[in-house]
XYZ file of C-alpha atoms in Angstrom:
616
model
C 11.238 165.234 289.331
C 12.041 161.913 288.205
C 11.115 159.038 290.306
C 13.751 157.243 292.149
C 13.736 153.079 292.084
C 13.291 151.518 295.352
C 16.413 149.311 295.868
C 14.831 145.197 296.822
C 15.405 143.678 300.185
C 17.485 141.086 300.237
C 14.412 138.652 300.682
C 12.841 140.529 297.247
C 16.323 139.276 295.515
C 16.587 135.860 296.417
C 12.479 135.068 296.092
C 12.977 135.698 292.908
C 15.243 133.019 292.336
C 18.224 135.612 291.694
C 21.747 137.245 293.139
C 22.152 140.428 294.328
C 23.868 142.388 291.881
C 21.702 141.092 289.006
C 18.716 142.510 286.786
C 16.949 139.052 286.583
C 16.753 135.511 287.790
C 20.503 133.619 287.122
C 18.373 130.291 285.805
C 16.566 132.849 283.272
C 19.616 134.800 282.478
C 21.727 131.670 281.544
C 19.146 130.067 279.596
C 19.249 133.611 277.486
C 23.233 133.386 277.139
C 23.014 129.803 276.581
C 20.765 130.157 273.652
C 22.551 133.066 272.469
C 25.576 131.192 272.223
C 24.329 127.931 270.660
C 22.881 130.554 267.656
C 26.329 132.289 267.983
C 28.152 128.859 267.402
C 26.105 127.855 264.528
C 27.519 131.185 262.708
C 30.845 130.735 263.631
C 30.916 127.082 262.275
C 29.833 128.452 259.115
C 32.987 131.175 259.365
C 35.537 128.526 260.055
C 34.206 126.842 257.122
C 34.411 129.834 254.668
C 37.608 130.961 256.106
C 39.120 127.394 255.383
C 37.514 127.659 252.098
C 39.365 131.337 251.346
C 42.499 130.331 252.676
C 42.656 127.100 249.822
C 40.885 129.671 246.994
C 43.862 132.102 247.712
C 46.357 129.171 247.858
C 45.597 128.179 244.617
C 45.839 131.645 243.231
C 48.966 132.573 244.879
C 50.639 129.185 244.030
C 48.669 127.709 241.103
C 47.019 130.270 239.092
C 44.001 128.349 240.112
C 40.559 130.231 240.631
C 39.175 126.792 243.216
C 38.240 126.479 246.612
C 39.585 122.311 246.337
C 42.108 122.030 249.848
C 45.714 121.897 248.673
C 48.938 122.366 250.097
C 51.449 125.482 248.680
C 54.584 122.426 248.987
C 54.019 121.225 245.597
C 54.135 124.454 243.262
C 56.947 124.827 240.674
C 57.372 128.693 240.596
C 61.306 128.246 241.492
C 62.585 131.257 242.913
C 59.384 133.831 242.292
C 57.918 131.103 245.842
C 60.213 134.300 247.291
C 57.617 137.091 246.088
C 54.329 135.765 247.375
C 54.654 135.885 251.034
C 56.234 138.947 250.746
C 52.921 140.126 248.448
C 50.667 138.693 251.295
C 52.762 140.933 253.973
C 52.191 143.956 252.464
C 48.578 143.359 252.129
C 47.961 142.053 255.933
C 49.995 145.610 256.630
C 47.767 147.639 254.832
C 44.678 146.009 256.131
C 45.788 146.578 259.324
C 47.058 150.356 258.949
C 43.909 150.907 257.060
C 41.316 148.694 258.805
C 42.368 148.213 262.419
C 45.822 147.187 264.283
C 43.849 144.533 265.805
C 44.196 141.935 263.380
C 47.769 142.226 263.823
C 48.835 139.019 266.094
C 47.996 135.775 267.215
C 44.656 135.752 268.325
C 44.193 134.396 271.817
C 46.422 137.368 273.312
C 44.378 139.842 271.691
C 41.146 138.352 273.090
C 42.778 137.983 276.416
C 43.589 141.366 276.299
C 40.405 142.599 276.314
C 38.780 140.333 278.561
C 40.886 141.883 280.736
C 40.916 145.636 280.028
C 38.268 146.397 277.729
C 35.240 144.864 279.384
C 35.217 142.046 276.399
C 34.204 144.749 274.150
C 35.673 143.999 270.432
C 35.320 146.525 267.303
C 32.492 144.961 264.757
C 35.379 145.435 262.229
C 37.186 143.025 263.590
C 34.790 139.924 262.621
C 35.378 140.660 258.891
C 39.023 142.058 258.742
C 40.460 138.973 261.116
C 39.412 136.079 258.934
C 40.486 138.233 255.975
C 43.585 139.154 256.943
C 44.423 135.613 258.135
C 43.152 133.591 254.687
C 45.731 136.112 252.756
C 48.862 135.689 254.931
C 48.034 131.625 255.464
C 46.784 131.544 251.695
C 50.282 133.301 250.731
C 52.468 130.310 252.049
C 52.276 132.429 255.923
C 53.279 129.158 258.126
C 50.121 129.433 260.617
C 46.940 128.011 261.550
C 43.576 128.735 260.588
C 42.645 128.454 264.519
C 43.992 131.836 265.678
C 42.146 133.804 263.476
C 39.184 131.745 264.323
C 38.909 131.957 267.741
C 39.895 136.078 267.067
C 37.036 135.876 265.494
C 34.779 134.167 266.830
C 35.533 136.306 269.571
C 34.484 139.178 267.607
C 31.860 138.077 266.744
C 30.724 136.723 270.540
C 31.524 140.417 271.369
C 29.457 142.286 269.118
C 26.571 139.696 269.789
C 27.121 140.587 273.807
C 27.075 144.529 272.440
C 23.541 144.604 270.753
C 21.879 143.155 273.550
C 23.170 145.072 276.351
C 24.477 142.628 278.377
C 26.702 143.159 281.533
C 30.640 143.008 281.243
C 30.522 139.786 283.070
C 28.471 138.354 280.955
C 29.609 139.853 277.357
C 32.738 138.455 278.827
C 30.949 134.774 279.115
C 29.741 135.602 275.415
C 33.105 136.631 273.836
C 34.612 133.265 275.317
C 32.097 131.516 273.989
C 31.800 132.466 270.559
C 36.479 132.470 270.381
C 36.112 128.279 271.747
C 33.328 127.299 269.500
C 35.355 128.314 266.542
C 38.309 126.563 267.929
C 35.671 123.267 268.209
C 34.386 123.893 264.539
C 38.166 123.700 263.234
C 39.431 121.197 264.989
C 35.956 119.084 266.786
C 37.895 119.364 269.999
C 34.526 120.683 272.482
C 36.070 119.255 275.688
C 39.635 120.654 274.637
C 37.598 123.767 273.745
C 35.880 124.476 277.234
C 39.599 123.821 279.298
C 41.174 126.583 276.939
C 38.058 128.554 278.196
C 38.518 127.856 281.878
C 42.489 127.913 281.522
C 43.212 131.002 279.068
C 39.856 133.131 278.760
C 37.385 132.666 281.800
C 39.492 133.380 284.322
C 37.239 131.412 287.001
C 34.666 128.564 287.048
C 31.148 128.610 287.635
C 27.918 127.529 286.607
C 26.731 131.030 285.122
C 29.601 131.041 282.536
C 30.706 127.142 281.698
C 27.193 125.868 280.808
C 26.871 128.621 277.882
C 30.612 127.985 277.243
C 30.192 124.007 276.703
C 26.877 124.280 275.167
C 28.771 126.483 272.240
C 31.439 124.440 271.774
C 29.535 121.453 271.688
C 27.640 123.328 269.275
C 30.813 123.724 267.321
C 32.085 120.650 267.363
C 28.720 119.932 265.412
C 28.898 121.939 263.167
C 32.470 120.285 262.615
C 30.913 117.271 262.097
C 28.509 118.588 259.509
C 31.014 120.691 257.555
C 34.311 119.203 257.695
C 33.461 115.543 258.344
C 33.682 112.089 261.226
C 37.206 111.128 260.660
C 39.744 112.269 263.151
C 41.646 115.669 262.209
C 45.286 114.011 262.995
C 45.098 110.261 262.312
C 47.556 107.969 263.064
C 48.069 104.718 264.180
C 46.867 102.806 266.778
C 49.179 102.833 269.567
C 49.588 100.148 272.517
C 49.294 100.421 276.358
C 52.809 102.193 277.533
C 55.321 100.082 279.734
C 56.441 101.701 283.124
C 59.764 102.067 281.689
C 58.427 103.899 278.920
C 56.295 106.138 281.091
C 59.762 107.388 282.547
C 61.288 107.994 278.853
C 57.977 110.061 277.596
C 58.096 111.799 280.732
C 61.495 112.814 280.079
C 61.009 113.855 276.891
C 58.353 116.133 277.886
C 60.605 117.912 280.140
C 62.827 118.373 277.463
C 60.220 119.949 274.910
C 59.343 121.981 278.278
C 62.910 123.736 278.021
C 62.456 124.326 274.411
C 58.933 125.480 274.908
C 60.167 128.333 276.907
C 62.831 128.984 274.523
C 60.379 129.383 272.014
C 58.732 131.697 273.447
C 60.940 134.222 274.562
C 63.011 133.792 270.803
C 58.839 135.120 269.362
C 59.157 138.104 271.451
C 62.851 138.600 271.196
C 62.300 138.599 267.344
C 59.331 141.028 268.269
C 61.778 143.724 269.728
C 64.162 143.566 266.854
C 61.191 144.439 264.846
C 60.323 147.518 266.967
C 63.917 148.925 266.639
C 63.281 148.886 262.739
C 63.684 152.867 261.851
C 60.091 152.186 259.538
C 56.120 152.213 260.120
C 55.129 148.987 261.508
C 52.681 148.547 258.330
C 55.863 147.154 256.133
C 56.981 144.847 259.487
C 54.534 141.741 257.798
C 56.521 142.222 254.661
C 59.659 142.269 256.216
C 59.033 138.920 257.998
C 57.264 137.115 254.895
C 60.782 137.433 253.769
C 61.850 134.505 256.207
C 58.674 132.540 255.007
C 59.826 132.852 251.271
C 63.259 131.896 251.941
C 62.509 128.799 253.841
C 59.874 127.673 251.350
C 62.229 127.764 248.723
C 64.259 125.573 250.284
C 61.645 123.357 251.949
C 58.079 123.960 250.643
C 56.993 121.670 252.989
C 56.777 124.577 255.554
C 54.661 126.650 253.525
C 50.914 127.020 254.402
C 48.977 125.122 257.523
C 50.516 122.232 257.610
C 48.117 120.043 259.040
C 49.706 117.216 256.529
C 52.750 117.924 258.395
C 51.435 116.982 261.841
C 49.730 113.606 260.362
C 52.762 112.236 258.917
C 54.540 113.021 261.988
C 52.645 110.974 263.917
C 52.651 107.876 261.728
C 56.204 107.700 263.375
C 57.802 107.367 259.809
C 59.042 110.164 258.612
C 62.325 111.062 257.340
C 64.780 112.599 259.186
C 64.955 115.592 257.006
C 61.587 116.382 257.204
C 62.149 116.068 260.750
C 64.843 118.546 260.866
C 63.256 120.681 258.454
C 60.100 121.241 260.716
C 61.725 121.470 264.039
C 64.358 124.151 262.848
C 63.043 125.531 259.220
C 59.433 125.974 259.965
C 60.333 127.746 263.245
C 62.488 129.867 261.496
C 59.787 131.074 258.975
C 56.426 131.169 261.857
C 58.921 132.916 264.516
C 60.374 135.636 262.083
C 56.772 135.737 260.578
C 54.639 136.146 263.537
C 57.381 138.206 265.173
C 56.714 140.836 262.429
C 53.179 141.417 263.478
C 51.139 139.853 260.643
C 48.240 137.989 261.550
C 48.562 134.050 262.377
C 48.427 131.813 265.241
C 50.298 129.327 267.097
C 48.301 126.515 267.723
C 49.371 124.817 264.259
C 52.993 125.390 264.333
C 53.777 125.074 267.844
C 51.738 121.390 267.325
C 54.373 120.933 264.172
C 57.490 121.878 265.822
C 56.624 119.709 269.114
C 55.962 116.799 267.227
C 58.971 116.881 265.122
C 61.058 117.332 268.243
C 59.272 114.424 270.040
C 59.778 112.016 267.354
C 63.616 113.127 267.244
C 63.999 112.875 270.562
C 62.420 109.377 269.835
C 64.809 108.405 267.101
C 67.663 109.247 269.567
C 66.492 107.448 272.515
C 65.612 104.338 270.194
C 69.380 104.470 268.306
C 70.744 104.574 271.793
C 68.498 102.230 274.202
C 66.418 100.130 271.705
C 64.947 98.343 274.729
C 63.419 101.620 275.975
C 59.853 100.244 274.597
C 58.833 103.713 273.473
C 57.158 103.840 270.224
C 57.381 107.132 267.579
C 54.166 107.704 266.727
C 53.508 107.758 270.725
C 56.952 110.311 271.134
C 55.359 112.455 267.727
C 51.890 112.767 270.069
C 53.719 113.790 273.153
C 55.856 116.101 271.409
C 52.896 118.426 269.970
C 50.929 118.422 273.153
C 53.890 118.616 275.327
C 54.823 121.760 273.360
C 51.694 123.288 273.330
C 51.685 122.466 277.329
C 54.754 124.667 278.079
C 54.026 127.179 275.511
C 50.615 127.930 276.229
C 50.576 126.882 279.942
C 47.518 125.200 279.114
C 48.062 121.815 280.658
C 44.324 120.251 280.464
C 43.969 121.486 277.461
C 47.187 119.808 275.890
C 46.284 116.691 276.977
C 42.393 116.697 276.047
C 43.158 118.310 272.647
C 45.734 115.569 271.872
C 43.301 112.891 273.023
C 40.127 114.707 270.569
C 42.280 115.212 267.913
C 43.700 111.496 267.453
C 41.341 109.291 269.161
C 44.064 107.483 271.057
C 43.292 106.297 274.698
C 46.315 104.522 274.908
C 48.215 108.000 274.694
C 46.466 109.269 277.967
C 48.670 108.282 280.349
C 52.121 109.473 278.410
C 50.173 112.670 277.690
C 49.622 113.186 281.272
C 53.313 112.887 281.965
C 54.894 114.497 279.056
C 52.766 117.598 279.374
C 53.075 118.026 282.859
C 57.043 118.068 282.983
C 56.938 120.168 279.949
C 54.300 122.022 282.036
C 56.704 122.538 284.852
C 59.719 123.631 283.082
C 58.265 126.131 281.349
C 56.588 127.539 284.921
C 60.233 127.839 286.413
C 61.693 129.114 283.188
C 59.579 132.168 282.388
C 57.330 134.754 284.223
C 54.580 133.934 281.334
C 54.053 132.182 278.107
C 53.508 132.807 274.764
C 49.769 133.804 275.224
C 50.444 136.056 277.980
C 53.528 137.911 277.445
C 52.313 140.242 274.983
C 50.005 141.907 277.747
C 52.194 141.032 280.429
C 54.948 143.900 278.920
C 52.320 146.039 278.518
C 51.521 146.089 282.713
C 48.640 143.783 281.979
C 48.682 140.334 284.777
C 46.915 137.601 284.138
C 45.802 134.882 286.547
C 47.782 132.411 287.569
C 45.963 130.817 290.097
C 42.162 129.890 290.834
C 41.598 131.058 294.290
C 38.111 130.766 296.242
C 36.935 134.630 296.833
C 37.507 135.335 300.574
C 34.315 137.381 300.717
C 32.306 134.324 299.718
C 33.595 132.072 302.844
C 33.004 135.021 305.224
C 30.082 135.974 306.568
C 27.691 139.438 307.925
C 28.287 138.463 311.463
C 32.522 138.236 310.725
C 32.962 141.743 309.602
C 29.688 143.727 310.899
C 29.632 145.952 313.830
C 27.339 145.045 317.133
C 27.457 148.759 319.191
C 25.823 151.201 317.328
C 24.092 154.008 319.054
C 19.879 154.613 318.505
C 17.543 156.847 318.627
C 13.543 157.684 318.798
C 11.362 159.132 316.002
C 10.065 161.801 318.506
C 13.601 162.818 320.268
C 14.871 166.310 318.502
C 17.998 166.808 316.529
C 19.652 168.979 319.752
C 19.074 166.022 322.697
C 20.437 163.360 319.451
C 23.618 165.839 318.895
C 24.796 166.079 322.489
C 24.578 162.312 322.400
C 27.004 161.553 319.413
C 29.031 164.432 321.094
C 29.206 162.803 324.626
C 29.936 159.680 322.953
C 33.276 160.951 321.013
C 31.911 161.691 317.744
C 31.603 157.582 316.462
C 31.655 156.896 312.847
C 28.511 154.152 312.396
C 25.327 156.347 311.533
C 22.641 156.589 313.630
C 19.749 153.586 314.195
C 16.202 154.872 314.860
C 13.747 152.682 316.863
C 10.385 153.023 317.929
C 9.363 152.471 321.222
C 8.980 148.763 321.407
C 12.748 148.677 319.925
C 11.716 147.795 316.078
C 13.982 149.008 313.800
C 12.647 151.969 311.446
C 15.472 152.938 309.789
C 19.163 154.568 309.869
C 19.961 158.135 309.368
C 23.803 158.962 308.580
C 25.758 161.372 310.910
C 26.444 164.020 308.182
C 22.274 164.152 307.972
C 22.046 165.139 311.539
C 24.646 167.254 312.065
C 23.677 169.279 309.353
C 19.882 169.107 310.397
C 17.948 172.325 311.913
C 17.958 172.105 315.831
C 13.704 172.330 315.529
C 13.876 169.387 313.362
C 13.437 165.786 315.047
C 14.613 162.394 314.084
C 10.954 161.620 312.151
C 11.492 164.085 309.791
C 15.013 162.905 308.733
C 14.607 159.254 308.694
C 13.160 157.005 305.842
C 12.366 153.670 305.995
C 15.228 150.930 305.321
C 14.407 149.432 302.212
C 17.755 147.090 301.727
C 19.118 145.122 304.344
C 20.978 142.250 305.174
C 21.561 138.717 307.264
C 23.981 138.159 309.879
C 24.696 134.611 307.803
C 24.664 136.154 304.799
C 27.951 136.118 302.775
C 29.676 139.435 302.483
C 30.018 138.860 299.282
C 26.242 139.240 298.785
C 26.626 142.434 300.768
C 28.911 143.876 298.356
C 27.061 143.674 295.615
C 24.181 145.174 297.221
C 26.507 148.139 298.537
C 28.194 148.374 294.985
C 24.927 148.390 292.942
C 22.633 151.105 294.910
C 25.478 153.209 295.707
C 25.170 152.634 299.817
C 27.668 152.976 302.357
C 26.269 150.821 305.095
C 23.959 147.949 305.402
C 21.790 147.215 308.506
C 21.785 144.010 309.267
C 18.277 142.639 310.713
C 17.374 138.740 311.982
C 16.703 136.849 309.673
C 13.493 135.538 311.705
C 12.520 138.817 312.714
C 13.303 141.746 310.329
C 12.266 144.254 313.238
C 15.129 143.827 314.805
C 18.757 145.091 313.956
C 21.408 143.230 315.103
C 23.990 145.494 313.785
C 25.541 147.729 311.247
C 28.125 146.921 308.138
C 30.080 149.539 306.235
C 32.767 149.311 303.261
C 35.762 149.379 305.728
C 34.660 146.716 308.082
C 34.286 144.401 305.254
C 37.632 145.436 304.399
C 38.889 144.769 308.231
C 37.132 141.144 307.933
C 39.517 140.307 304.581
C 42.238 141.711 305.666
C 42.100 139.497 308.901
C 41.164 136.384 307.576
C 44.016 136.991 304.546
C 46.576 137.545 307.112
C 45.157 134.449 308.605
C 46.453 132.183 306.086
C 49.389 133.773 305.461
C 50.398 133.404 309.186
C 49.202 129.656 309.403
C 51.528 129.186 306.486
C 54.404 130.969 307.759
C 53.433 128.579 311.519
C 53.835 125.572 309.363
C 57.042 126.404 307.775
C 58.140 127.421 310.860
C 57.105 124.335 312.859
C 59.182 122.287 309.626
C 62.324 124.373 309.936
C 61.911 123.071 314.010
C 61.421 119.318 313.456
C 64.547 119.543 310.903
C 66.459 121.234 313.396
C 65.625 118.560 316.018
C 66.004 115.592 313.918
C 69.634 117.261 312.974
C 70.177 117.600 316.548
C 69.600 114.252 317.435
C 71.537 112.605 314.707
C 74.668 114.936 315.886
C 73.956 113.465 319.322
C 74.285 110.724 318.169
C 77.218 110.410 316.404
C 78.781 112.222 319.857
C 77.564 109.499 321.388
């Protein structure tokens, strides 16, 4: 018979410096993860680096007939009108990789890893770590209008995942690992760590707390050095240096944000619209990429420009002086081509266009305002920076990081303050627009919710001595199971099992009611009880005692002083901690309801009293 492990005291948990709930100390476990990650990061910044490096090798071939890994943009090749076949050849690649290889490369990235975050206890395929990148570097490489981060933070997901998967980690933390590893290769593209950590805490995390930020920051950090070392100091967008906003200018950016907010959400729902066209399509989802890459030949044809990343794009954008064609062309062409595109299923992102599209419409929203009021005092490279975070604000709802990411990314203090209230109008639009956003709508139709909110957990602000139960009936070690029975039965049967005390009332243990009633009448409470080896404190959290209930499997808790563990003080099962959250949930909602009560009341008196007044 195999030996069965003693669950710890509470005391036994927390004197060694851990939680209940957990194998080992949370200082010693973090340092683990921490490390983990940093080596995780280091990998991944040499992934974003070869991926870059595949998607200009396959450029070249696709567009040049080029066998070199030098960075170059698809806008300048002269095939004429075979620019209409290589997308299309790219599509029908990504397809078969994916029927082939895995569906899971299909998409943009961040919903996949959100996805299973949420459902699939972070676990990624392996597969996915070498098919994403792959996948990605042919369809960008073949003129696909994305960004090289989607596929890396996929990845780097992935890969976070699989790392969490060898060592044997809890979901929690494989969770903390897969975040990780997706927002250090979004800091090795782009050398955005602070950005990088807020699209952690905002899209992936789900909550915030010691145990899973300081791994998180240490491997984007860690990313955004390896940016450093592989892709260079300079900023990734540079423009020019902009001056301190006027007031009056404040109100115009603002403005403009709310407007990019609207078209945010518009965006949005047209990527998912254009996603439900595709399912009606009477074919196998494998030709869907080649469908779409139709829509990316097309528009490069007639404007190469929006063919490939794009990053040039974004930079010229925000010198303030580009031409109003190219404008134009990026706001409506490029959409177009990455909507129809990434509609289809192939593999992309949306980082890189929705930052193209919002800055184009930011600095035409600037030309207008300028040809109208040219004593606004806005400036377009300022509108061009607003735009693309603004965008990416309403889009993603990923306010912090829209703002951050647009600060990293251009080095421009001076932009703070209209980044702050561009993005949050855009921000608030989009909230009162649609149910989700881009990132989360994919899951959302497929009965997946997401947080919206970061609440503090109930349990945690409640304590033992709220939800435990004081009259409990006990018993002697020497009393027999027939004097114990007639007892219970004179006392209606009660539900909290039995406490056994020896004769100077310490507590020895608790037996549960099913164990005496089914006990032989010769039989006496000694022989049934065994000695309480997990307890509780009445100021203990009950969301400590949760965890110990959850992990050894038990359906009550004594709860003992914490000064003298030989006495009980009382009993806690599963529904009283129930009971407790349910009252103090109701709590709020009926001190909410009091207050909006108590405001209906002093409108109706202030009403009354103007009326009176007027009678008067």
């Amino acid at each position: 018979m195999s030996k069965i492990p003693v669950a710890p005291s509470l005391d036994d948990l927390l004197n060694e410096g851990q939680q209940p709930g957990q194998e080992r100390p949370v200082s010693r476990r973090v340092l683990f993860l921490s490390i983990q990650a940093v080596l995780n990061a280091v990998i991944i910044g040499f992934i974003a680096k070869l991926l870059v490096a595949l998607i200009s090798l396959i450029t070249n071939l696709a567009f040049y007939g080029e066998f070199s890994f030098h960075e170059t943009s698809p806008a300048h090749n002269a095939l004429g009108i075979w620019v209409l076949a290589i997308p299309v050849i790219g599509g029908l690649i990504v397809g078969l990789m994916a029927r082939l290889g895995s569906p899971a490369i299909r998409g943009h990235g961040i919903p996949e890893a959100m996805e299973q975050v949420l459902t699939n206890e972070s676990r990624i395929k392996p597969i996915i770590t070498l098919l994403k990148p792959l996948s990605a570097a042919i369809s960008i490489g073949t003129g696909g209008p994305f960004g090289a981060e989607g596929p890396i933070i996929s990845t780097g997901g992935a890969f976070g995942s699989f790392a969490g998967q060898i060592m044997r980690i809890s979901p929690n933390e494989r969770k903390v690992m897969l975040t990780a590893g997706a927002t250090a290769g979004m800091s090795a593209i782009f050398g955005t760590p602070v950005a990088a950590v807020l699209l952690a805490i905002e899209l992936l995390l789900f909550e915030f707390s010691p145990r899973s930020i300081i791994p998180v920051a240490l491997a984007c950090a860690t990313g955004a050095a390896m940016h450093l070392l592989l892709f260079g100091t300079a900023p990734v967008f540079a423009m020019p240096g902009i001056l301190a906003p006027t007031y009056g200018a404040l109100i115009w950016y603002t403005a403009m944000g709310a407007v990019i907010g609207v078209a945010s959400a518009l965006i949005s729902k047209s990527i998912y619209l254009i996603e439900d066209l595709f399912e009606r399509l009477p074919v196998h989802w494998m030709w869907w990429p080649a469908i779409g890459a139709v829509a990316i030949g097309v528009t490069g044809y007639f404007a190469p420009y929006t063919l490939g990343v794009g990053y040039n794009n974004i930079t010229e954008l925000l010198t303030g002086s580009a031409s109003l064609q190219l404008v134009l062309g990026l706001c409506f062409l490029k959409f177009i081509s990455w909507s129809v595109s990434l509609g289809s299923g192939t593999s992309g992102g949306t980082l890189a266009p929705l930052l193209t599209i919002g800055g184009a419409a930011g600095l035409g929203l600037g030309m207008l305002v300028m040809h109208f009021f040219p004593q606004s005092g806005i400036n377009l490279p300022t509108c061009a920076l607003i735009g693309m975070a603004a965008m990416f604000a309403g889009a993603a709802r990923a306010l912090l990081t829209a703002i951050v990411f647009a600060l990293e990314t251009t080095m421009q203090a001076h932009g703070l303050l209209p980044l702050l209230g561009a993005c949050t109008a855009s921000y608030f639009v989009s909230f009162f627009m649609m149910k989700g956003s881009i990132m989360t709508e994919k899951i959302r139709r497929r009965g997946i919710s997401t947080p919206q909110a970061y609440e503090p957990d109930i349990l945690q602000h409640l304590r033992v001595a709220d939800g435990m139960a004081f009259n409990f009936i006990t018993a002697l070690p020497e009393e027999n199971i027939v004097q114990v029975k007639a007892r219970l039965r004179a006392e209606g049967n009660p539900q909290l099992p039995l406490v056994v005390e020896d004769g100077d009332r310490r507590f020895a243990g608790i037996i549960g009611l099913q164990q005496v009633y089914q006990a032989q009448d010769k039989d006496n409470i000694a022989s049934l009880v065994l000695p309480a080896k997990t307890w509780i404190y009445p100021e203990s959290s009950l969301d400590t005692a949760i965890q110990l209930m959850d992990r050894y499997g038990l359906e009550y808790l004594p709860v003992v002083r914490k000064d003298d563990k030989s006495k009980i003080v009382g009993i806690l099962t599963a529904s009283q901690v129930f009971t407790a959250y349910r009252k103090r949930r109701n709590a709020g909602e009926q001190y909410q309801q009091a207050i909006s009560v108590k405001r209906r009341r002093n409108k109706l008196i202030v009403s009354s009293r103007k009326w009176l007044g007027k009678e008067r």
